[in-house]
Structure formats: structure tokens, C-alpha cells
Coordinates of C-alpha atoms and ligand atoms in Angstrom, one line a residue:
Chain L
M1 CA 11.9 -19.4 -4.0
I2 CA 14.6 -19.6 -6.7
R3 CA 13.3 -23.1 -7.7
L4 CA 9.8 -21.6 -8.1
A5 CA 11.2 -18.8 -10.2
I6 CA 13.0 -21.3 -12.5
A7 CA 10.0 -23.5 -12.8
L8 CA 7.7 -20.5 -13.7
L9 CA 10.3 -19.3 -16.2
G10 CA 10.5 -22.7 -17.7
L11 CA 6.7 -22.7 -18.0
V12 CA 6.6 -19.4 -19.7
A13 CA 9.3 -20.6 -22.2
L14 CA 7.3 -23.8 -22.9
A15 CA 4.2 -21.7 -23.4
L16 CA 5.9 -19.7 -26.1
V17 CA 7.2 -22.8 -28.0
P18 CA 4.1 -23.0 -30.3
L19 CA 5.1 -19.7 -31.9
F20 CA 8.3 -21.2 -33.2
V21 CA 7.7 -24.8 -34.2
S22 CA 6.0 -26.7 -37.1
E23 CA 2.7 -28.3 -37.0
Y24 CA 4.3 -31.8 -36.5
E25 CA 6.6 -30.6 -33.8
L26 CA 3.7 -29.0 -32.1
G27 CA 1.9 -32.4 -32.1
L28 CA 5.0 -33.9 -30.4
M29 CA 4.8 -31.2 -27.8
I30 CA 1.2 -31.9 -27.0
G31 CA 2.0 -35.6 -26.7
M32 CA 4.8 -34.9 -24.4
A33 CA 2.7 -32.5 -22.2
T34 CA 0.0 -35.1 -22.1
Y35 CA 2.2 -37.8 -20.7
V36 CA 3.9 -35.4 -18.3
A37 CA 0.5 -34.5 -17.0
L38 CA -0.6 -38.1 -16.9
A39 CA 2.5 -39.3 -15.1
S40 CA 2.6 -36.5 -12.7
A41 CA -1.1 -36.8 -11.8
W42 CA -0.6 -40.6 -11.4
A43 CA 2.3 -40.2 -9.1
L44 CA 0.4 -37.7 -6.9
F45 CA -1.4 -40.8 -5.5
S46 CA 0.6 -43.9 -6.6
G47 CA 4.1 -42.4 -6.3
Q48 CA 3.7 -41.6 -2.6
T49 CA 1.5 -44.5 -1.4
N50 CA 3.0 -47.2 -3.6
Y51 CA -0.4 -48.3 -4.6
I52 CA 0.3 -49.1 -8.3
S53 CA -2.9 -48.0 -10.2
L54 CA -3.5 -49.3 -13.7
A55 CA -6.8 -47.4 -13.9
T56 CA -5.2 -44.4 -15.6
V57 CA -7.0 -45.1 -18.9
A58 CA -10.3 -45.7 -17.2
F59 CA -10.3 -42.0 -16.2
Y60 CA -8.5 -40.7 -19.3
G61 CA -11.0 -42.5 -21.5
T62 CA -13.8 -41.3 -19.5
G63 CA -12.7 -37.7 -19.9
A64 CA -12.4 -38.1 -23.6
Y65 CA -15.8 -39.7 -23.9
T66 CA -17.4 -37.0 -21.8
V67 CA -16.3 -34.5 -24.4
A68 CA -17.5 -36.7 -27.2
V69 CA -20.9 -36.9 -25.7
L70 CA -21.3 -33.4 -24.5
N71 CA -19.3 -31.3 -27.0
E72 CA -22.3 -30.4 -29.1
S73 CA -24.8 -29.6 -26.3
L74 CA -22.7 -27.6 -23.8
P75 CA -20.0 -24.8 -24.0
Y76 CA -16.5 -26.1 -23.7
P77 CA -15.7 -24.9 -20.2
A78 CA -18.9 -26.5 -18.9
V79 CA -17.9 -29.8 -20.7
L80 CA -14.6 -29.7 -18.9
L81 CA -16.3 -29.1 -15.6
C82 CA -18.6 -32.1 -16.3
A83 CA -15.6 -34.3 -17.1
A84 CA -13.9 -33.3 -13.8
L85 CA -17.0 -34.0 -11.8
I86 CA -17.6 -37.3 -13.5
G87 CA -13.9 -38.3 -13.0
A88 CA -14.1 -37.3 -9.3
G89 CA -17.4 -39.1 -8.7
M90 CA -16.0 -42.2 -10.3
A91 CA -12.8 -42.0 -8.3
L92 CA -14.7 -41.7 -5.0
L93 CA -16.8 -44.7 -6.0
V94 CA -13.8 -46.8 -7.0
G95 CA -11.8 -45.5 -4.1
L96 CA -14.3 -46.5 -1.5
S97 CA -14.5 -50.0 -2.9
T98 CA -10.8 -50.7 -3.5
L99 CA -8.5 -48.8 -1.2
R100 CA -8.9 -51.4 1.4
L101 CA -7.4 -53.8 -1.1
S102 CA -3.6 -54.1 -0.9
G103 CA -0.8 -54.8 -3.1
I104 CA -1.5 -57.0 -6.1
Y105 CA -5.2 -57.1 -5.6
F106 CA -5.4 -53.3 -6.0
V107 CA -3.3 -53.5 -9.2
I108 CA -5.5 -56.2 -10.7
F109 CA -8.8 -54.4 -9.7
T110 CA -7.7 -51.1 -11.3
F111 CA -6.7 -52.9 -14.5
G112 CA -10.0 -54.5 -14.6
L113 CA -11.7 -51.2 -14.0
A114 CA -10.6 -49.8 -17.3
E115 CA -11.8 -52.9 -19.2
L116 CA -15.2 -52.7 -17.3
V117 CA -15.8 -49.0 -18.1
R118 CA -14.9 -49.6 -21.8
Q119 CA -17.3 -52.6 -21.9
L120 CA -20.1 -50.6 -20.2
I121 CA -19.8 -47.7 -22.6
T122 CA -19.6 -50.0 -25.6
W123 CA -22.7 -51.8 -24.4
Y124 CA -24.4 -48.4 -23.8
E125 CA -23.6 -47.0 -27.1
V126 CA -24.5 -50.2 -29.1
S127 CA -27.8 -51.1 -27.3
I128 CA -29.1 -47.7 -26.1
T129 CA -28.0 -45.0 -28.6
G130 CA -27.2 -47.3 -31.5
T131 CA -24.0 -45.7 -32.4
L132 CA -20.4 -46.8 -31.5
G133 CA -18.3 -43.9 -32.7
R134 CA -18.7 -40.2 -32.1
Y135 CA -17.2 -37.1 -33.6
I136 CA -15.7 -34.2 -31.7
F137 CA -16.1 -30.9 -33.5
L138 CA -14.6 -28.2 -31.3
D139 CA -13.3 -25.0 -32.4
L140 CA -9.9 -25.6 -30.8
T141 CA -6.5 -25.3 -32.5
A142 CA -3.5 -27.4 -31.8
R143 CA -2.1 -24.4 -29.9
D144 CA -5.2 -24.1 -27.7
I145 CA -4.9 -27.8 -26.8
Y146 CA -1.1 -27.5 -26.2
W147 CA -1.6 -24.6 -23.8
Q148 CA -4.4 -26.4 -21.9
M149 CA -2.4 -29.5 -21.6
L150 CA 0.6 -27.5 -20.4
A151 CA -1.5 -25.9 -17.8
L152 CA -2.8 -29.2 -16.6
A153 CA 0.8 -30.6 -16.3
A154 CA 1.8 -27.5 -14.4
V155 CA -1.2 -28.0 -12.1
A156 CA -0.4 -31.6 -11.5
I157 CA 3.2 -30.8 -10.5
G158 CA 2.3 -27.7 -8.6
L159 CA -0.4 -29.5 -6.6
T160 CA 2.1 -32.3 -5.8
A161 CA 4.6 -29.8 -4.6
W162 CA 2.0 -28.1 -2.4
I163 CA 0.7 -31.4 -1.0
N164 CA 4.2 -32.4 -0.2
R165 CA 4.3 -29.6 2.3
T166 CA 1.0 -30.3 3.9
R167 CA -0.2 -32.8 6.4
L168 CA -1.7 -34.8 3.6
G169 CA 1.8 -35.2 2.0
L170 CA 3.3 -36.5 5.2
A171 CA 0.4 -38.9 5.7
L172 CA 0.7 -40.2 2.2
R173 CA 4.4 -40.9 2.6
A174 CA 3.9 -42.7 5.8
I175 CA 1.2 -44.9 4.2
G176 CA 3.6 -45.7 1.4
D177 CA 6.1 -47.0 4.0
D178 CA 3.9 -48.8 6.5
E179 CA 0.1 -48.5 6.8
V180 CA 0.1 -50.1 10.2
V181 CA 2.5 -47.5 11.6
A182 CA 0.6 -44.7 9.8
A183 CA -2.7 -45.8 11.4
H184 CA -1.1 -46.2 14.9
S185 CA 0.2 -42.6 14.4
G186 CA -3.4 -41.4 14.1
I187 CA -3.7 -41.2 10.4
H188 CA -7.2 -42.1 8.9
L189 CA -6.0 -44.4 6.2
A190 CA -9.1 -44.6 4.1
R191 CA -9.8 -40.9 4.0
T192 CA -6.2 -39.9 3.2
K193 CA -6.0 -42.4 0.4
L194 CA -9.4 -41.4 -1.0
I195 CA -8.5 -37.7 -1.1
A196 CA -5.2 -38.3 -3.0
F197 CA -6.7 -40.9 -5.4
T198 CA -9.6 -38.6 -6.2
L199 CA -7.3 -35.6 -6.9
S200 CA -5.1 -37.7 -9.0
A201 CA -8.0 -39.3 -11.0
T202 CA -9.7 -36.0 -11.5
L203 CA -6.7 -34.6 -13.1
I204 CA -6.2 -37.7 -15.3
T205 CA -9.9 -37.3 -16.4
L206 CA -9.2 -33.7 -17.4
V207 CA -6.1 -34.7 -19.4
G208 CA -8.4 -37.1 -21.4
A209 CA -10.9 -34.5 -22.0
V210 CA -8.4 -31.9 -23.2
A211 CA -6.6 -34.4 -25.4
S212 CA -9.8 -35.7 -27.0
P213 CA -10.4 -33.0 -29.7
R214 CA -7.1 -34.2 -31.4
W215 CA -8.8 -37.5 -32.3
V216 CA -11.9 -35.9 -34.0
Y217 CA -13.3 -39.4 -34.1
V218 CA -13.7 -41.3 -30.8
E219 CA -14.7 -44.9 -30.0
P220 CA -14.2 -47.0 -26.8
L221 CA -11.4 -49.1 -28.4
I222 CA -9.4 -46.0 -29.1
V223 CA -9.7 -44.0 -25.9
F224 CA -9.6 -47.0 -23.5
N225 CA -6.3 -48.3 -24.8
P226 CA -4.6 -50.1 -21.8
T227 CA -1.1 -49.1 -23.2
V228 CA -1.8 -45.5 -21.8
S229 CA -2.0 -47.0 -18.3
F230 CA 1.2 -48.9 -18.7
L231 CA 3.1 -46.1 -20.4
T232 CA 2.1 -43.8 -17.5
V233 CA 3.4 -46.2 -14.9
I234 CA 6.7 -46.8 -16.7
M235 CA 7.3 -43.1 -17.2
A236 CA 6.7 -42.2 -13.6
L237 CA 8.8 -45.2 -12.3
L238 CA 11.6 -44.4 -14.7
G239 CA 12.0 -40.9 -13.5
G240 CA 11.1 -41.7 -9.9
A241 CA 7.5 -41.8 -8.9
N242 CA 8.1 -40.3 -5.4
R243 CA 10.0 -37.3 -6.7
L244 CA 8.4 -34.1 -7.7
W245 CA 10.0 -33.9 -11.1
G246 CA 10.5 -37.7 -11.5
P247 CA 7.5 -38.2 -13.7
L248 CA 8.4 -35.4 -16.0
V249 CA 12.0 -36.7 -16.3
G250 CA 10.7 -40.1 -17.2
A251 CA 7.9 -39.0 -19.5
V252 CA 9.8 -36.8 -21.9
P253 CA 12.5 -39.2 -23.1
L254 CA 10.1 -42.2 -23.1
F255 CA 7.4 -40.4 -25.1
L256 CA 10.0 -39.5 -27.7
L257 CA 11.4 -43.0 -27.7
F258 CA 7.9 -44.6 -28.2
E259 CA 7.0 -42.1 -30.9
W260 CA 10.2 -43.1 -32.8
L261 CA 9.6 -46.8 -32.2
S262 CA 6.0 -46.8 -33.2
V263 CA 6.9 -45.0 -36.5
N264 CA 9.9 -47.2 -37.3
F265 CA 8.8 -50.5 -35.7
P266 CA 5.1 -50.4 -35.6
D267 CA 4.7 -54.2 -35.2
T268 CA 7.5 -55.0 -32.7
Y269 CA 7.1 -51.9 -30.5
P270 CA 5.0 -53.5 -27.8
I271 CA 7.9 -55.8 -27.2
F272 CA 10.1 -52.9 -26.5
L273 CA 7.5 -51.6 -24.1
G274 CA 7.7 -54.9 -22.1
L275 CA 11.5 -55.0 -22.1
L276 CA 11.7 -51.4 -21.0
F277 CA 9.3 -52.1 -18.2
I278 CA 11.4 -55.0 -16.9
A279 CA 14.6 -52.9 -17.4
V280 CA 13.2 -50.0 -15.3
V281 CA 12.1 -52.3 -12.5
F282 CA 15.3 -54.2 -12.3
V283 CA 18.0 -51.6 -13.1
L284 CA 16.5 -48.5 -11.6
P285 CA 13.9 -49.6 -9.0
N286 CA 13.8 -46.1 -7.5
G287 CA 14.0 -44.1 -10.8
L288 CA 16.5 -42.1 -12.7
L289 CA 16.6 -39.2 -10.2
A290 CA 17.4 -41.5 -7.3
G291 CA 20.0 -43.4 -9.5
L292 CA 21.7 -40.0 -10.2
D293 CA 21.8 -39.2 -6.5
D294 CA 23.4 -42.5 -5.8
L295 CA 26.0 -41.9 -8.5
R296 CA 26.7 -38.5 -7.1
A297 CA 27.1 -39.8 -3.6
R298 CA 29.5 -42.5 -4.9
F299 CA 31.7 -40.1 -6.9
G300 CA 31.6 -37.6 -4.0
R301 CA 32.9 -40.2 -1.7
R302 CA 35.6 -41.2 -4.1
G303 CA 36.6 -37.6 -4.5
K304 CA 37.4 -37.2 -0.8
Chain A
M1 CA -8.7 -41.9 38.5
T2 CA -9.2 -45.0 36.5
L3 CA -7.7 -44.5 33.1
L4 CA -8.1 -48.0 31.6
H5 CA -10.6 -50.7 32.4
V6 CA -10.2 -53.9 30.4
D7 CA -13.4 -55.7 31.1
T8 CA -13.8 -59.4 30.3
V9 CA -12.0 -59.1 27.0
S10 CA -11.5 -62.1 24.7
R11 CA -10.1 -62.7 21.3
S12 CA -9.9 -66.0 19.5
F13 CA -8.2 -67.1 16.3
G14 CA -10.2 -69.9 14.9
G15 CA -10.5 -72.4 17.9
L16 CA -7.6 -70.8 19.8
K17 CA -8.5 -68.5 22.6
A18 CA -5.4 -66.2 22.4
V19 CA -7.0 -63.8 25.0
D20 CA -9.5 -65.4 27.3
Q21 CA -11.9 -63.2 29.6
V22 CA -9.2 -60.9 30.7
S23 CA -10.1 -58.1 33.1
F24 CA -8.1 -55.4 35.0
E25 CA -8.0 -51.8 35.7
M26 CA -5.2 -49.2 35.8
E27 CA -5.1 -45.9 37.7
S28 CA -3.7 -43.0 35.8
G29 CA 0.1 -42.5 36.1
T30 CA 0.8 -46.1 37.1
I31 CA 2.9 -48.8 35.5
L32 CA 2.0 -52.4 35.0
G33 CA 4.4 -55.2 34.1
L34 CA 2.7 -57.8 31.9
L35 CA 4.4 -61.2 32.0
G36 CA 3.8 -64.7 30.7
P37 CA 5.4 -67.4 28.8
N38 CA 5.7 -67.2 24.9
G39 CA 2.4 -67.5 23.2
S40 CA 0.4 -66.7 26.3
G41 CA -1.5 -63.7 24.7
K42 CA 0.4 -60.7 25.8
T43 CA 1.0 -59.2 22.4
T44 CA -2.6 -60.0 21.4
L45 CA -3.8 -58.2 24.5
L46 CA -1.8 -55.1 23.5
N47 CA -3.1 -55.4 20.0
L48 CA -6.7 -55.4 21.4
I49 CA -6.0 -52.3 23.4
S50 CA -4.3 -50.4 20.5
G51 CA -7.0 -51.4 18.1
F52 CA -4.8 -53.4 15.7
L53 CA -7.1 -56.3 16.5
A54 CA -10.8 -56.2 17.5
P55 CA -11.9 -58.2 20.6
S56 CA -14.3 -61.0 20.0
S57 CA -16.1 -59.8 23.2
G58 CA -15.7 -57.6 26.1
R59 CA -15.2 -53.8 26.7
I60 CA -12.1 -51.6 26.8
I61 CA -12.9 -48.4 28.6
F62 CA -10.4 -45.7 28.2
N63 CA -11.0 -42.3 29.9
G64 CA -14.6 -43.3 30.2
R65 CA -15.1 -44.3 26.6
N66 CA -15.5 -47.8 25.3
L67 CA -12.8 -48.2 22.5
A68 CA -13.3 -51.9 22.0
G69 CA -13.2 -52.6 18.2
A70 CA -12.6 -48.9 17.3
R71 CA -10.4 -48.0 14.3
V72 CA -6.6 -47.9 15.2
D73 CA -6.2 -44.2 14.3
K74 CA -9.1 -43.3 16.4
I75 CA -7.6 -45.1 19.4
A76 CA -4.3 -43.4 18.7
R77 CA -6.0 -40.0 18.7
A78 CA -7.7 -40.9 22.0
G79 CA -4.3 -41.0 23.6
I80 CA -2.9 -44.6 23.3
A81 CA 0.5 -45.2 21.7
R82 CA 2.6 -48.3 21.5
T83 CA 5.8 -49.8 20.3
F84 CA 5.9 -53.2 18.3
Q85 CA 7.5 -56.4 19.4
L86 CA 8.9 -56.7 15.9
V87 CA 10.2 -53.2 15.3
R88 CA 8.3 -51.1 12.7
I89 CA 9.8 -47.9 11.4
L90 CA 9.2 -45.9 8.3
P91 CA 12.5 -46.5 6.4
S92 CA 12.2 -44.0 3.6
L93 CA 11.4 -41.1 6.0
T94 CA 13.9 -39.3 8.1
L95 CA 14.0 -39.7 11.9
L96 CA 12.4 -36.3 12.4
E97 CA 9.6 -37.2 10.0
N98 CA 9.0 -40.6 11.6
V99 CA 8.5 -38.8 15.0
M100 CA 6.6 -35.9 13.5
L101 CA 3.8 -38.2 12.4
P102 CA 2.1 -38.8 15.8
A103 CA 2.9 -35.3 16.8
V104 CA 0.8 -34.1 13.8
F105 CA -1.8 -36.8 13.5
G106 CA -1.9 -38.1 17.1
H107 CA -3.5 -37.2 20.5
R108 CA -2.7 -33.5 20.4
A109 CA -2.6 -32.8 16.6
H110 CA 0.1 -30.1 16.3
W111 CA 1.2 -28.6 13.0
G112 CA 4.2 -26.5 12.1
K113 CA 6.7 -25.3 14.7
E114 CA 4.9 -26.9 17.6
A115 CA 4.9 -30.4 15.9
E116 CA 8.5 -30.0 15.3
R117 CA 9.2 -29.1 18.9
V118 CA 7.3 -32.0 20.2
A119 CA 9.1 -34.3 17.7
R120 CA 12.6 -33.0 18.6
E121 CA 11.8 -33.4 22.3
A122 CA 11.0 -37.0 21.8
L123 CA 14.2 -37.6 19.8
E124 CA 16.1 -35.8 22.5
K125 CA 14.7 -38.1 25.3
T126 CA 15.7 -41.2 23.3
G127 CA 19.1 -39.8 22.4
L128 CA 18.6 -39.5 18.7
T129 CA 18.8 -35.7 18.2
D130 CA 22.0 -35.7 16.3
R131 CA 20.6 -37.9 13.7
A132 CA 17.3 -36.2 13.2
G133 CA 17.9 -35.6 9.5
A134 CA 19.1 -39.1 8.7
S135 CA 17.1 -41.8 6.9
A136 CA 15.4 -44.2 9.3
G137 CA 16.2 -47.1 7.1
D138 CA 19.9 -46.6 7.9
L139 CA 19.6 -47.1 11.7
N140 CA 20.9 -50.2 13.4
Y141 CA 18.4 -52.4 15.4
I142 CA 18.9 -50.7 18.8
D143 CA 18.5 -47.2 17.2
Q144 CA 15.4 -48.4 15.4
K145 CA 14.0 -49.5 18.8
R146 CA 14.8 -46.0 20.2
L147 CA 13.1 -44.4 17.2
E148 CA 10.0 -46.5 17.8
L149 CA 9.9 -45.3 21.4
A150 CA 10.5 -41.7 20.3
R151 CA 7.6 -42.1 17.9
A152 CA 5.3 -43.4 20.6
L153 CA 6.4 -40.4 22.9
A154 CA 5.8 -37.8 20.3
A155 CA 2.1 -38.8 20.4
E156 CA 2.1 -37.4 23.9
P157 CA 0.1 -40.4 25.0
E158 CA -1.8 -40.9 28.2
L159 CA -1.3 -44.7 27.9
L160 CA 1.9 -46.2 26.5
L161 CA 2.1 -49.9 25.5
L162 CA 5.6 -51.3 25.4
D163 CA 6.0 -54.8 23.8
E164 CA 9.4 -56.2 25.0
W165 CA 11.0 -52.9 24.3
L166 CA 14.0 -53.7 26.4
A167 CA 14.6 -57.0 24.7
G168 CA 17.9 -57.3 22.8
L169 CA 19.6 -54.4 24.6
N170 CA 23.2 -55.0 26.0
P171 CA 23.7 -54.4 29.8
T172 CA 24.6 -50.7 29.5
E173 CA 21.7 -50.0 27.1
L174 CA 19.4 -51.9 29.4
Q175 CA 20.3 -49.7 32.3
E176 CA 19.7 -46.6 30.1
G177 CA 16.4 -48.1 28.9
I178 CA 15.3 -48.7 32.5
R179 CA 16.1 -45.2 33.5
L180 CA 14.3 -43.8 30.4
I181 CA 11.1 -45.7 31.3
E182 CA 11.5 -44.7 34.9
S183 CA 11.6 -41.0 34.0
L184 CA 8.5 -41.5 31.6
S185 CA 6.6 -43.1 34.3
G186 CA 7.6 -40.3 36.7
S187 CA 6.3 -37.7 34.2
G188 CA 2.8 -39.1 34.6
I189 CA 2.4 -41.4 31.6
T190 CA 0.5 -44.6 32.3
I191 CA 2.5 -47.6 31.0
I192 CA 1.9 -51.2 30.3
M193 CA 5.1 -53.1 29.6
V194 CA 5.3 -56.6 28.4
E195 CA 8.7 -57.8 29.6
H196 CA 10.7 -60.9 30.0
I197 CA 13.7 -59.3 31.8
M198 CA 12.9 -59.7 35.5
E199 CA 15.5 -57.2 36.6
A200 CA 13.6 -54.6 34.6
V201 CA 10.3 -55.6 35.9
R202 CA 11.5 -55.6 39.5
A203 CA 13.1 -52.2 39.1
L204 CA 10.2 -50.5 37.3
C205 CA 6.9 -52.2 38.1
P206 CA 5.4 -52.1 41.6
R207 CA 2.5 -54.1 40.0
C208 CA 2.5 -57.1 37.8
A209 CA 0.0 -59.2 35.9
V210 CA 0.7 -62.6 34.5
M211 CA -0.9 -64.3 31.5
N212 CA -0.9 -68.0 30.7
A213 CA -2.7 -69.5 27.8
G214 CA -4.8 -66.4 27.3
R215 CA -6.0 -66.2 30.9
L216 CA -4.9 -63.7 33.5
I217 CA -3.5 -65.9 36.2
A218 CA -2.2 -63.4 38.6
D219 CA -2.4 -59.6 39.2
G220 CA -0.9 -57.7 42.1
E221 CA 2.1 -56.5 44.0
T222 CA 5.1 -57.7 42.0
S223 CA 7.0 -59.6 44.6
A224 CA 3.9 -61.4 45.7
V225 CA 3.0 -62.2 42.1
L226 CA 6.4 -63.6 41.4
S227 CA 6.3 -66.0 44.2
D228 CA 2.8 -67.1 43.4
K229 CA 2.6 -70.9 43.0
A230 CA 0.4 -70.7 39.7
V231 CA 2.9 -68.2 38.2
I232 CA 5.9 -70.3 39.0
A233 CA 4.2 -73.4 37.6
A234 CA 3.2 -71.5 34.4
Y235 CA 6.8 -70.5 33.9
L236 CA 8.0 -74.0 34.5
G237 CA 5.5 -75.1 31.8
D238 CA 3.6 -77.8 33.8
A239 CA 0.6 -75.7 34.6
E240 CA -2.0 -76.8 32.1
D241 CA -4.8 -74.9 33.6
A242 CA -3.8 -72.8 36.6
Ligands
ADP1 N1 -3.0 -62.8 14.0 C1 -3.0 -64.1 14.5 N2 -3.6 -65.1 13.8 C2 -3.6 -66.3 14.4 N3 -3.0 -66.6 15.6 C3 -2.4 -65.6 16.3 C4 -2.3 -64.3 15.7 N4 -1.7 -63.6 16.6 C5 -1.4 -64.4 17.7 N5 -1.8 -65.6 17.5 C6 -1.7 -66.8 18.4 O1 -2.2 -66.3 19.6 C7 -1.4 -66.9 20.7 C8 -0.9 -65.7 21.6 O2 0.2 -65.1 20.9 P1 0.8 -63.7 21.4 O3 -0.2 -62.8 21.8 O4 1.8 -63.2 20.3 O5 1.7 -64.2 22.6 P2 2.8 -63.6 23.4 O6 3.0 -62.1 23.0 O7 2.4 -63.7 24.9 O8 4.1 -64.4 23.1 C9 -0.3 -67.6 20.1 O9 -0.7 -68.9 20.1 C10 -0.2 -67.1 18.6 O10 0.2 -68.1 17.8
MG2 MG1 4.6 -61.1 22.2

């Protein structure tokens, strides 16, 4: 109860931030909220089940592209609804065909998926509509976008918290540990994974849709940038993908770090990305939050 | 009442017939010892019953329904639970959560207080109550075995499959284990136990079946089966085709 109150207070405080910051700082806040939402939504499926998905940008880009295609013909809420439905439909399709894959095969398939979607859209735009880039003219201010993104991040974390208390959450954690035991306990593996994957992917699609007006000009190479998928994974893993607040704890500092690196070292920054990935996996395999718990346990024991 | 009817079930791996035309029936509430040398197909037979593997042919009728080849979770919900020869626990979950799983998703599908009650009862039976909140990954081997049995019990199964559950216990633990299985059997659960420890088989199983090279070579009253020539030959290893 107290935790919920603190979380809600924090949310209100964050919602008031745009009233006090510059345009540039607001841009940073939007970026941060975007990655908190992405990493939390990603962890909703991958964090519990240990199925590492690199399909994040496939859904994120699809959300952005949906807005680019529909923004002139439908009212904004309807555009978002379409994006959510397309994301969910795509997730069901992908889920049904891939969730029987395990380990590395799943990772590679999801990585390939983003590339496949990008190529399909490029092909469609070039050979059917004859245009490659599209413009997004929406009457949305940076504040509007920030608030929407903040809401999405809150929904991603809130939904995860809720799922953790349900049968679905217990089933997902069991699947993450040992699918054979999970199935022998009566858990319908395919259905459980499909539900969580679809929820996660739908949220990610919405993040892409909400973020898209910031670009104004959109083309496949921009919105299907694989770095988004990798960043999301690193952020969630850094904080602890199986913790409620882990993705947030990882996303905020890493987003700021990468902003700073990409401004100051635009050419070498992918190297840092790679190094960081390796460092996270080796030094903090269970994430910062678990690392802190370990430290606390060690010092607690020493204190006695 | 016949609870389980295994009807000419076979399973091959490539050219190897791991289970070859096995048939037997079990009455509800009985206990069957399943014996046989290593590699004779005992674990494979349990795998076919629990759905971990699908039979190449044959029927497995449980409570009047043919479950041969059905999905594992469906078979679990129908009321069949098992332990694994190589222990499998969920290391990042607590003991209570491990045991909650089948209570929640299994045969009776409880939720909330009732699921927790069933889970705690299973931990109690296996002597794990005081560690309910501990992480299962921290348990030693014997306690992991107990946890596995607790998990199977929390499913409230009608049929329990034990794959060498007593193996690796010290003499005191073995006596405890035998008493525990005895009390389970007394409570009406039907049990198939794969076991090498003859002392346990004699104490617990009025009926025994013996496998050799995938075939069921004997099935009957335990002392008669154990003195059967073909069975003795199989254990001595010189029975090519009994
Ligand atoms: N998944 C599998 N793939 C290939 N061969 C298997 C598999 N499982 C079991 N076998 C083979 O089937 C035979 C029976 O094995 P198993 O049922 O484990 O015997 P038991 O439990 O009686 O020792 C063995 O020869 C074993 O190597
Ligand atoms: Mg075996």
C-alpha cells in the first residue's frame, strides 16, 4: 500500500516536470520515459521467461510506421488503437510460430524479424506506393508526447506488478526456470508465453507510435534501427530484468550515458555499447538490484 | 476400478525399441514396483505415461480416457504427477512457490488461500515446512528430492510416478522415505515406483513388474516375480531375449 502511494506520488511529480524544464531537458525526459517504457515492456515477457527477444524494434518501428501511414486519415486516438491492434496481431503471429523455439534460435529469429519487417515495408513503399519517406504532421507538443510516454511507462510497470500477483506471473516465472517442470505442473506453455509476449509487444508498438511525431520525417532505416533492440535488452539486464523496477533502474542511467556518448563520441559510441553489453553480462548477470541485495547481505553478515 | 490401462505401448528411438509392446493394468489405490536393469526402458515408460514423450504406438487409458500422446500439461491436469530420476526443481522460486505451481495449475486448480493450504500440506508431509520461504536453489540434494515429491503431491494426483525417488538416501532417510510412500499409498493414491532398492520394493509393493530390453518380462505378486527364472537371468545379464 505504501509502495503504491510512493509510486503514484513519483508519477505525479514526474508529470509536473515539464512545467519547470527547458525544451532540451524535456527532450531528454521523453527519451528516458521512452526507454523506461521499452525496457519495462520488454521485461514483462523476456525478464520472467528468459526468452531474450531482439524483436523490440520490429514492434517499435511498426508502431511508428502505423502513425506515419495513418496520421492524416484518422483521428489520433484511432491511430493509436490501430497501432495497438497491428502490434498485437503481429505478436500473435510471431508468437505462434516462434515460441516453440528455444534459447539461441528464439534470439536469432526475433533479430531476423526486425530486419524482415523493415525490408517488407521498404519493398512495399518503393514498389507499391512509390515513396520511401513519410511525414508525420500531428498537432502534439513535446509535453503531450512526454505525458503519453510517461503513462505508457506507468502502464508497463503497473501491468507487470499486477501480473506478478496473478496465476500468469507464477506460470511465467516457472517457465523461466524450467519449462519441463512447468508443463508437468499443468501449465499450458504455448498459451502462457503467447499471452505475455503479446501484451509486451503491444506495449512496445504503442511506444513506437507515441514516440513517432518527434521524428516528423520517418523512413524504414530510421525507425527500424536495431540499436533500439540492443539498448532495451542491456537496460533491462543492467537493472535486473526479473525485478519490477529493474528495467527503470537500468534505463535511466544508460539512456543518459548514451546521450552523452553519442554527442561527444559519435563515431566510437557503438564500441561502448558493445563493451557495456559484455560488462553487464559478466559483472552483473542478475542486474544491479540483485547486486545491491548481495552487497547488503554480505555487509549485513559482516555486521553481525 | 481400473485406473490405468497401458495397452501394447511402444516407443523407439531410431532403431532402438526402448519400450516394446508393454501392457498392464492398475486398480485404483494400488502400488506397483517397476524393476529392471539399467537401460531396460523404465524411465521411458514413465515418460510415455506422463506425456513427456509420445508413444510410437499403443494406448494409455487413464480414467477411461486415452491419453497417449496428449500434451504434458493436459495429462498433469488429468491427475498424473511424477518425480524425475534426475531431480528437477525451480531454483529461483521459493519452496512454497515450487509447490504452489501444481496446486494452482494441476489436477484441482486451486487459487489463493486454498492453493497455499494444499502447498503447505505437501511441504509438511515431506518435512520441509520450516523452509517454505527459502530459495529452492539453496537446497541440498536430498531436500531437493523431497521438494520434488512435495511438488508431485501438491498436484493431488490420482496416479503418482516415482522414478528412483529413494535412490541416494542414507539408511535413516530411506526408512523415512519408505514410511512416507506407505502413508501416501494408504491415503488412496495409485503409485508406480521405479526402484532398485529391493528392501523398499519388498516393503512397499505387493505387486511388481520387470522390464528387460524394453519388454515387460514379468508382472505379478512380488515374491513370485523376484524368484522368476527370467527375472533372475535378466538381472544377471545373460538373458538376451527372455
Ligand atoms: N530421449 C532419448 N533419446 C534416445 N534414446 C533414449 C532416450 N531416452 C532413453 N533412451 C534409450 O532408451 C533406453 C531405455 O532408457 P531408460 O528408459 O532411461 O532406461 P531405464 O530407466 O530403465 O534405465 C536406453 O537405451 C536409453 O539410452
Ligand atoms: Mg531410469
